[in-house]
Coordinates of N, CA, C and O in Angstrom, one line a residue:
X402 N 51.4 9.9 46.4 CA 52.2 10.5 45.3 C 53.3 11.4 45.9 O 53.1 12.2 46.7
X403 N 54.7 11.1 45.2 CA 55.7 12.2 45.9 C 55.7 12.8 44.8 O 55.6 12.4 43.7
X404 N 55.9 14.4 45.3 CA 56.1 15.5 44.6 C 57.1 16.6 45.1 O 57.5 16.9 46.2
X405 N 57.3 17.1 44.1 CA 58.0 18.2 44.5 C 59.6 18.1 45.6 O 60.6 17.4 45.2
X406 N 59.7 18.7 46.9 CA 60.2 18.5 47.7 C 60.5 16.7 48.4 O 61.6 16.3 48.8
X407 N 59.2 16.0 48.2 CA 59.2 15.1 48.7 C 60.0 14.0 47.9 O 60.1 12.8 48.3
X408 N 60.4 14.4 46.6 CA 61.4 13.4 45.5 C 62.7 13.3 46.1 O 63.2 14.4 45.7
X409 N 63.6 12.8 46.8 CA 65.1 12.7 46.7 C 66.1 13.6 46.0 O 65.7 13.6 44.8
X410 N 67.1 14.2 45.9 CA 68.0 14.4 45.3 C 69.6 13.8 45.6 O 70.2 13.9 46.6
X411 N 69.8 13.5 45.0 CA 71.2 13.3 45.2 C 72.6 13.8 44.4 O 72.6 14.8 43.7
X412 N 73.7 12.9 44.8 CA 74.6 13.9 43.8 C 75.5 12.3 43.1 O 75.1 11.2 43.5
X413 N 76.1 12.4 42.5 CA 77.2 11.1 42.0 C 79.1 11.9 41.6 O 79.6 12.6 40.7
X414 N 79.6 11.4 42.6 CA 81.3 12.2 42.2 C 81.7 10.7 41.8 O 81.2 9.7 42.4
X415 N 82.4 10.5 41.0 CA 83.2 9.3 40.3 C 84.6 10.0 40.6 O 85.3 9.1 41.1
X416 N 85.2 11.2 40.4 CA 86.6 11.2 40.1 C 87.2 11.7 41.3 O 86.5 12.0 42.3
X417 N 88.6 11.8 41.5 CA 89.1 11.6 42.5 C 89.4 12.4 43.7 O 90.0 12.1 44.8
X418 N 88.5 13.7 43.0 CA 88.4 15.1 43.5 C 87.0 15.6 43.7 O 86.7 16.6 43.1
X419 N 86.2 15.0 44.5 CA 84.8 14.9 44.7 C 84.6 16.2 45.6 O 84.3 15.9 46.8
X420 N 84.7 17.5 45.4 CA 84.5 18.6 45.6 C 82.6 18.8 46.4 O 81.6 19.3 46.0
X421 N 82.9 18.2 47.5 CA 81.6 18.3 48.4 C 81.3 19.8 49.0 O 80.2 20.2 49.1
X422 N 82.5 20.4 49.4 CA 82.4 21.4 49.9 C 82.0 22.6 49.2 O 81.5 23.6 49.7
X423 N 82.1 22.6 48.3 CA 81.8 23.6 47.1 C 80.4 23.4 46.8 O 79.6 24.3 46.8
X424 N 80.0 22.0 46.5 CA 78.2 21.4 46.0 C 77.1 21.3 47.0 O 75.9 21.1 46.9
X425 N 78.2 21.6 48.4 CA 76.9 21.8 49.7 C 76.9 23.1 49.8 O 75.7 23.5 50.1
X426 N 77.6 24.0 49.7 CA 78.1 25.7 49.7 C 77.4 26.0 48.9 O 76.9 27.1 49.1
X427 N 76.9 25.5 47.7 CA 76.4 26.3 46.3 C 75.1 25.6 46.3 O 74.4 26.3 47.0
X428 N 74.5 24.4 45.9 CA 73.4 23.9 46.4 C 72.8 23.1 47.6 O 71.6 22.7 47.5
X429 N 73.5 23.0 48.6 CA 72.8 22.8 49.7 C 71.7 22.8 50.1 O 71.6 22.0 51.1
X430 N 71.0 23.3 49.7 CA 69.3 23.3 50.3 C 68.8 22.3 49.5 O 68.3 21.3 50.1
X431 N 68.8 22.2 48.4 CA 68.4 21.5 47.6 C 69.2 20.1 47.3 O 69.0 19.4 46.3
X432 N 69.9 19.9 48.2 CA 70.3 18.1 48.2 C 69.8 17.2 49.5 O 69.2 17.6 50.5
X433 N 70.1 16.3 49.1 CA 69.1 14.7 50.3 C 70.6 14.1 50.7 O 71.0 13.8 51.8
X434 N 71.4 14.0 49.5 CA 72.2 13.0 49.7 C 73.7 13.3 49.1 O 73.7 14.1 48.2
X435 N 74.7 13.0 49.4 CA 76.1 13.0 49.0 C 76.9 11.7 48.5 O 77.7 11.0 49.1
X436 N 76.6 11.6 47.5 CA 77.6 10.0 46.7 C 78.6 10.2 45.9 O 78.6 10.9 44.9
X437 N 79.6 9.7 46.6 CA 81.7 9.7 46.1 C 81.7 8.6 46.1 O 80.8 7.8 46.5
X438 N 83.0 8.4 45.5 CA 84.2 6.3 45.7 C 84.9 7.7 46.4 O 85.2 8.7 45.7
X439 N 85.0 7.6 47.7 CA 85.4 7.5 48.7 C 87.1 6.4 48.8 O 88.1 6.5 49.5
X440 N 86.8 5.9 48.3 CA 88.3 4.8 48.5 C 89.2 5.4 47.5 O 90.4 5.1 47.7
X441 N 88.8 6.3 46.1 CA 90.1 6.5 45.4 C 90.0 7.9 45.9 O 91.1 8.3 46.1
X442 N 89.1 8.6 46.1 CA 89.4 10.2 46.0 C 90.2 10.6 46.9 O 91.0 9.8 47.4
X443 N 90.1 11.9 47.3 CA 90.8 12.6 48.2 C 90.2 13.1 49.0 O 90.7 14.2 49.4
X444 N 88.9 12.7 49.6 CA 88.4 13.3 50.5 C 88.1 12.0 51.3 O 87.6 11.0 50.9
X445 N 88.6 12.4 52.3 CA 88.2 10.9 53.0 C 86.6 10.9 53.9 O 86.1 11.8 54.5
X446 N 86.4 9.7 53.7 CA 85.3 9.0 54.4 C 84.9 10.0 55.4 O 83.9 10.6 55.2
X447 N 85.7 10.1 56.4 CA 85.6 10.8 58.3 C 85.3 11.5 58.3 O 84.4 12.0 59.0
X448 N 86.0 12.4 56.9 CA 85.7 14.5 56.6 C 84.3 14.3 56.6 O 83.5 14.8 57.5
X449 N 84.0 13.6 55.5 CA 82.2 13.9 54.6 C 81.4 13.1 55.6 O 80.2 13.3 55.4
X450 N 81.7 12.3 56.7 CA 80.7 12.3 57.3 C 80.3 13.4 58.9 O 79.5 13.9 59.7
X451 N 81.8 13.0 58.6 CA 81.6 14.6 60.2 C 81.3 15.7 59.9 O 80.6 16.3 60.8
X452 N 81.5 16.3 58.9 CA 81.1 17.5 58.3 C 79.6 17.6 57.8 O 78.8 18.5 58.1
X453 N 79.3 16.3 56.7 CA 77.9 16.7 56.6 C 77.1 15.9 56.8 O 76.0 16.0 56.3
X454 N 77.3 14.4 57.9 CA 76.4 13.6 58.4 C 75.2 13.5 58.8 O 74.4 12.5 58.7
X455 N 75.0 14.6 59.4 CA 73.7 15.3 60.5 C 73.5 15.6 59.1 O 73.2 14.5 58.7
X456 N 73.4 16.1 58.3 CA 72.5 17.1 57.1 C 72.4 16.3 56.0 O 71.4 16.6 55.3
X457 N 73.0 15.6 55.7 CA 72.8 14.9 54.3 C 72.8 12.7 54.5 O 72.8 12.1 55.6
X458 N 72.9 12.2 53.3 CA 73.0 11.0 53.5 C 74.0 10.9 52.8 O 74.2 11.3 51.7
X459 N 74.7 10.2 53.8 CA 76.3 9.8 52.7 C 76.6 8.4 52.4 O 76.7 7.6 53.3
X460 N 76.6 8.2 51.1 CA 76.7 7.1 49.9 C 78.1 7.0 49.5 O 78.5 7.4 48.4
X461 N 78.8 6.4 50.3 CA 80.0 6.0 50.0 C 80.7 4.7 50.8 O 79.8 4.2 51.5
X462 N 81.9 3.9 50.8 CA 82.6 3.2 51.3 C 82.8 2.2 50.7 O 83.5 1.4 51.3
X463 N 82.4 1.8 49.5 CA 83.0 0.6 48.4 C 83.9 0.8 47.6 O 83.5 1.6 46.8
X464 N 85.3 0.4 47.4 CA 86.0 0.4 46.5 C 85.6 -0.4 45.4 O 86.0 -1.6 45.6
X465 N 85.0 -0.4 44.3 CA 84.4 -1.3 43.6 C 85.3 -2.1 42.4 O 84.9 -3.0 41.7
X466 N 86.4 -1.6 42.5 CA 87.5 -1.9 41.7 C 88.7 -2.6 42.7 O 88.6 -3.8 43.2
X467 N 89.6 -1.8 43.0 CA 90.7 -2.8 43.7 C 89.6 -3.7 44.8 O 89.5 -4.9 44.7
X468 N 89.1 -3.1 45.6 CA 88.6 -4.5 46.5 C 87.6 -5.6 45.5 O 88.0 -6.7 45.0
X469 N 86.4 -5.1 45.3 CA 85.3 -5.7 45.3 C 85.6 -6.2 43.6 O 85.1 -7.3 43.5
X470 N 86.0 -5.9 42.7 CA 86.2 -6.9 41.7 C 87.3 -7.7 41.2 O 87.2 -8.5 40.3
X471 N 88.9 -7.1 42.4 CA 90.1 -8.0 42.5 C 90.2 -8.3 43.7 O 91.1 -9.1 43.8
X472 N 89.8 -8.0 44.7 CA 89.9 -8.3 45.9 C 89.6 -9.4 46.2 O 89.3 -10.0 45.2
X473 N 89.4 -10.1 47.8 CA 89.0 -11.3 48.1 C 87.9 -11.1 49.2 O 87.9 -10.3 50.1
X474 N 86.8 -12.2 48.9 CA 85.9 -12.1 50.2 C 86.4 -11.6 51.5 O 85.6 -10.8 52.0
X475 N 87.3 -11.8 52.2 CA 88.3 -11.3 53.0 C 88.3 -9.6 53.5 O 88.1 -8.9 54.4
X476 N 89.0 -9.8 51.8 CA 89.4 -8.2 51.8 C 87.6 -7.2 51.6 O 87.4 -6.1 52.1
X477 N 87.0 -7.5 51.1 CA 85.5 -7.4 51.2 C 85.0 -7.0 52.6 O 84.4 -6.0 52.9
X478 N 85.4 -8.1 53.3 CA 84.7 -7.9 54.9 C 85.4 -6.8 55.5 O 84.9 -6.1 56.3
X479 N 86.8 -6.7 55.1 CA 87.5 -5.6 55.5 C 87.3 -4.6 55.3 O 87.1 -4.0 56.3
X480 N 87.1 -3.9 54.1 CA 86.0 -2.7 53.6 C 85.2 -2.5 54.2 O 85.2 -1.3 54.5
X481 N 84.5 -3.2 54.6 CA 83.0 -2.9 55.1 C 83.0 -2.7 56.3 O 82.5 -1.7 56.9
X482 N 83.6 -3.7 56.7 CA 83.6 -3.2 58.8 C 84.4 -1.5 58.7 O 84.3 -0.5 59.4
X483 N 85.1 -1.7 57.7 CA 86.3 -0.1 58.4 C 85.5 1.0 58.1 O 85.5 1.9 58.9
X484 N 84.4 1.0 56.4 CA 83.4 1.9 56.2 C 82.4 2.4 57.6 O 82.3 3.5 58.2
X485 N 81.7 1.3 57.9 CA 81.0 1.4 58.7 C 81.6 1.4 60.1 O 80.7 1.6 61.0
X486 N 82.5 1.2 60.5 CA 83.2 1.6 61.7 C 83.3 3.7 61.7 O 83.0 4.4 62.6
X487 N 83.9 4.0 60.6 CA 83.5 5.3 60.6 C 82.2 6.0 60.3 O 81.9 7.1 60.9
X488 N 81.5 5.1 59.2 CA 80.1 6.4 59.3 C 79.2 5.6 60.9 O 78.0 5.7 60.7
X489 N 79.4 5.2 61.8 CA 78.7 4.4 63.1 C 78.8 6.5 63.6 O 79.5 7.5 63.7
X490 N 77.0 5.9 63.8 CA 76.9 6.7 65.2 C 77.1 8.8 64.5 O 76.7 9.7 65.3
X491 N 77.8 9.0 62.8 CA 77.5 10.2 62.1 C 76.5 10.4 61.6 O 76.7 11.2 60.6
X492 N 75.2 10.1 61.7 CA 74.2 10.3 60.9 C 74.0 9.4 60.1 O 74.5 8.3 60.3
X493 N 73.1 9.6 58.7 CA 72.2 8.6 57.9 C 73.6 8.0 56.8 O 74.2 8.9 56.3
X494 N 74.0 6.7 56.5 CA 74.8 6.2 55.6 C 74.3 5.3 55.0 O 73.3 4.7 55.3
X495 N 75.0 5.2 53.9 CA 74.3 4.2 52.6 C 76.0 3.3 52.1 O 76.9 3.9 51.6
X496 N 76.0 2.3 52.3 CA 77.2 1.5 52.1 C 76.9 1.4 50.7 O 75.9 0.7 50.4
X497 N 78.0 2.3 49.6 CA 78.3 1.8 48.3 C 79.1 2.9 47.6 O 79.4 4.0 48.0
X498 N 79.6 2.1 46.3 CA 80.7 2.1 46.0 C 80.6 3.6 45.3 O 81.6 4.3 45.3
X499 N 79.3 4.1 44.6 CA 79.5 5.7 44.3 C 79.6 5.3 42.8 O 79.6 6.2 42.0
X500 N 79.6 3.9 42.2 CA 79.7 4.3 41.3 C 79.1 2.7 40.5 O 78.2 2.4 41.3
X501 N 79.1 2.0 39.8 CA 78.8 0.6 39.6 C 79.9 -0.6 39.7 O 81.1 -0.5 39.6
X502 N 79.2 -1.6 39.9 CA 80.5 -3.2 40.1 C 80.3 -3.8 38.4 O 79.4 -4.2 37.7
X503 N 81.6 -3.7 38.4 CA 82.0 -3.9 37.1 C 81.8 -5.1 36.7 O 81.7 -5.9 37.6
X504 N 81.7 -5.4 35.4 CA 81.3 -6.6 34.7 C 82.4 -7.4 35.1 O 83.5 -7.0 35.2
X505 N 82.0 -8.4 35.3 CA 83.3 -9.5 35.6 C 83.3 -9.7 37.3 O 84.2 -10.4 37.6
X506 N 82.8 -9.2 38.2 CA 82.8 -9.2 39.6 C 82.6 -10.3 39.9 O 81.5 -11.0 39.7
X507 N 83.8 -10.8 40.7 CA 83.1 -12.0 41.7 C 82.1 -12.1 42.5 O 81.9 -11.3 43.4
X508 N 81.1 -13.2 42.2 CA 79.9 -13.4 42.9 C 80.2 -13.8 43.9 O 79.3 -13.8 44.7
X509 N 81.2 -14.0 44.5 CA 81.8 -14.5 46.1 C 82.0 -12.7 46.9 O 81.7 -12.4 48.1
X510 N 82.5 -11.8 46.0 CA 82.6 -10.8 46.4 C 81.1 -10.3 46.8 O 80.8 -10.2 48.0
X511 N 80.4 -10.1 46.0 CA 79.0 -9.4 46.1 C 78.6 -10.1 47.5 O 78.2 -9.4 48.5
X512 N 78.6 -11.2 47.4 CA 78.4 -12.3 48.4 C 78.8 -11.7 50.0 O 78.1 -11.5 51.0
X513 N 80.2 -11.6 49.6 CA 81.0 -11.1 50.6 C 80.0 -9.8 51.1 O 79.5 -9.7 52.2
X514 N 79.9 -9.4 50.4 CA 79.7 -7.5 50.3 C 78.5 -7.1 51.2 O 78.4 -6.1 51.9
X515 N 77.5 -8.0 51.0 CA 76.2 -8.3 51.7 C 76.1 -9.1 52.7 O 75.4 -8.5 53.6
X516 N 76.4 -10.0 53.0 CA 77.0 -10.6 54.3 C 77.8 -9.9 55.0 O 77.6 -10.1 56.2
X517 N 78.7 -9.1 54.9 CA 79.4 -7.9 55.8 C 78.2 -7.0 56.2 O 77.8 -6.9 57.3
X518 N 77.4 -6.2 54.9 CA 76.8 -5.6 55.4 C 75.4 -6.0 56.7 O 74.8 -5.3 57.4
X519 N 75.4 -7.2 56.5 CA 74.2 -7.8 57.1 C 75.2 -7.6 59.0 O 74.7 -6.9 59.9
X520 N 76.8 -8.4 59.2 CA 76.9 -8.0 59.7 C 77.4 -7.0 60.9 O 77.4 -7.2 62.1
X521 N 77.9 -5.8 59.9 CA 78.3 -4.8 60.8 C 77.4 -3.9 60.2 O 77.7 -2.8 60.5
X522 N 76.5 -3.8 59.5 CA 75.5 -2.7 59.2 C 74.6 -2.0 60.6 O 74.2 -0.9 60.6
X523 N 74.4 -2.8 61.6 CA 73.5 -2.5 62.5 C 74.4 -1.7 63.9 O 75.4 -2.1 64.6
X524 N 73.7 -0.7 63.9 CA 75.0 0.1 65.1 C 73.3 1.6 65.5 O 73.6 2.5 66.3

């Protein structure tokens, strides 16, 4: 049975001003995990994991809109190697988009998306 401490917490930023620095400053003890879209905001990728990689898990690197539901398998694999080329080797990461894949997504994409991760996930 998990209880207490042993439940997860996380956080979810959707907009384009994902204010981490402020939500680790103010609750910090009490978070597991850090989740942005990282691809529209303004905080990039490198910041949030060099800064709080070692301490938290960071849930970001899918553009779930211009790539992954207009994009091309292609552009898919490209995402993902570049995500995971930066969080390699910062602590614990979670490849996703921070937010949901919209109705209408190409199944070649998802496709894409998971086969990338299969393989540049391992580092």
């Amino acid at each position: 049975d998990m209880t207490g401490r042993d439940v997860p917490v996380t956080t979810h930023f959707c907009g384009p001003r994902p204010d981490l620095d402020f939500v680790t400053e103010t609750y910090g003890d009490a978070l597991d995990e850090l989740q942005f879209w990282w691809p529209g905001s303004d905080y990039p990728l490198e910041d949030a994991v060099t800064r709080f990689g070692e301490r938290y898990a960071i849930a970001a690197g899918i553009d779930h809109t211009r790539t992954v539901l207009l994009g091309s398998p292609v552009e898919v694999d490209a995402m993902v190697k570049s995500s995971m080329d930066v969080a390699k080797g910062r602590g614990s990461f979670c490849l996703t988009s921070g937010c949901e894949l919209g109705i209408g997504t190409p199944e070649g994409n998802i496709l894409a998306l998971v086969e990338a991760r299969d393989k540049y996930g391992t580092y």
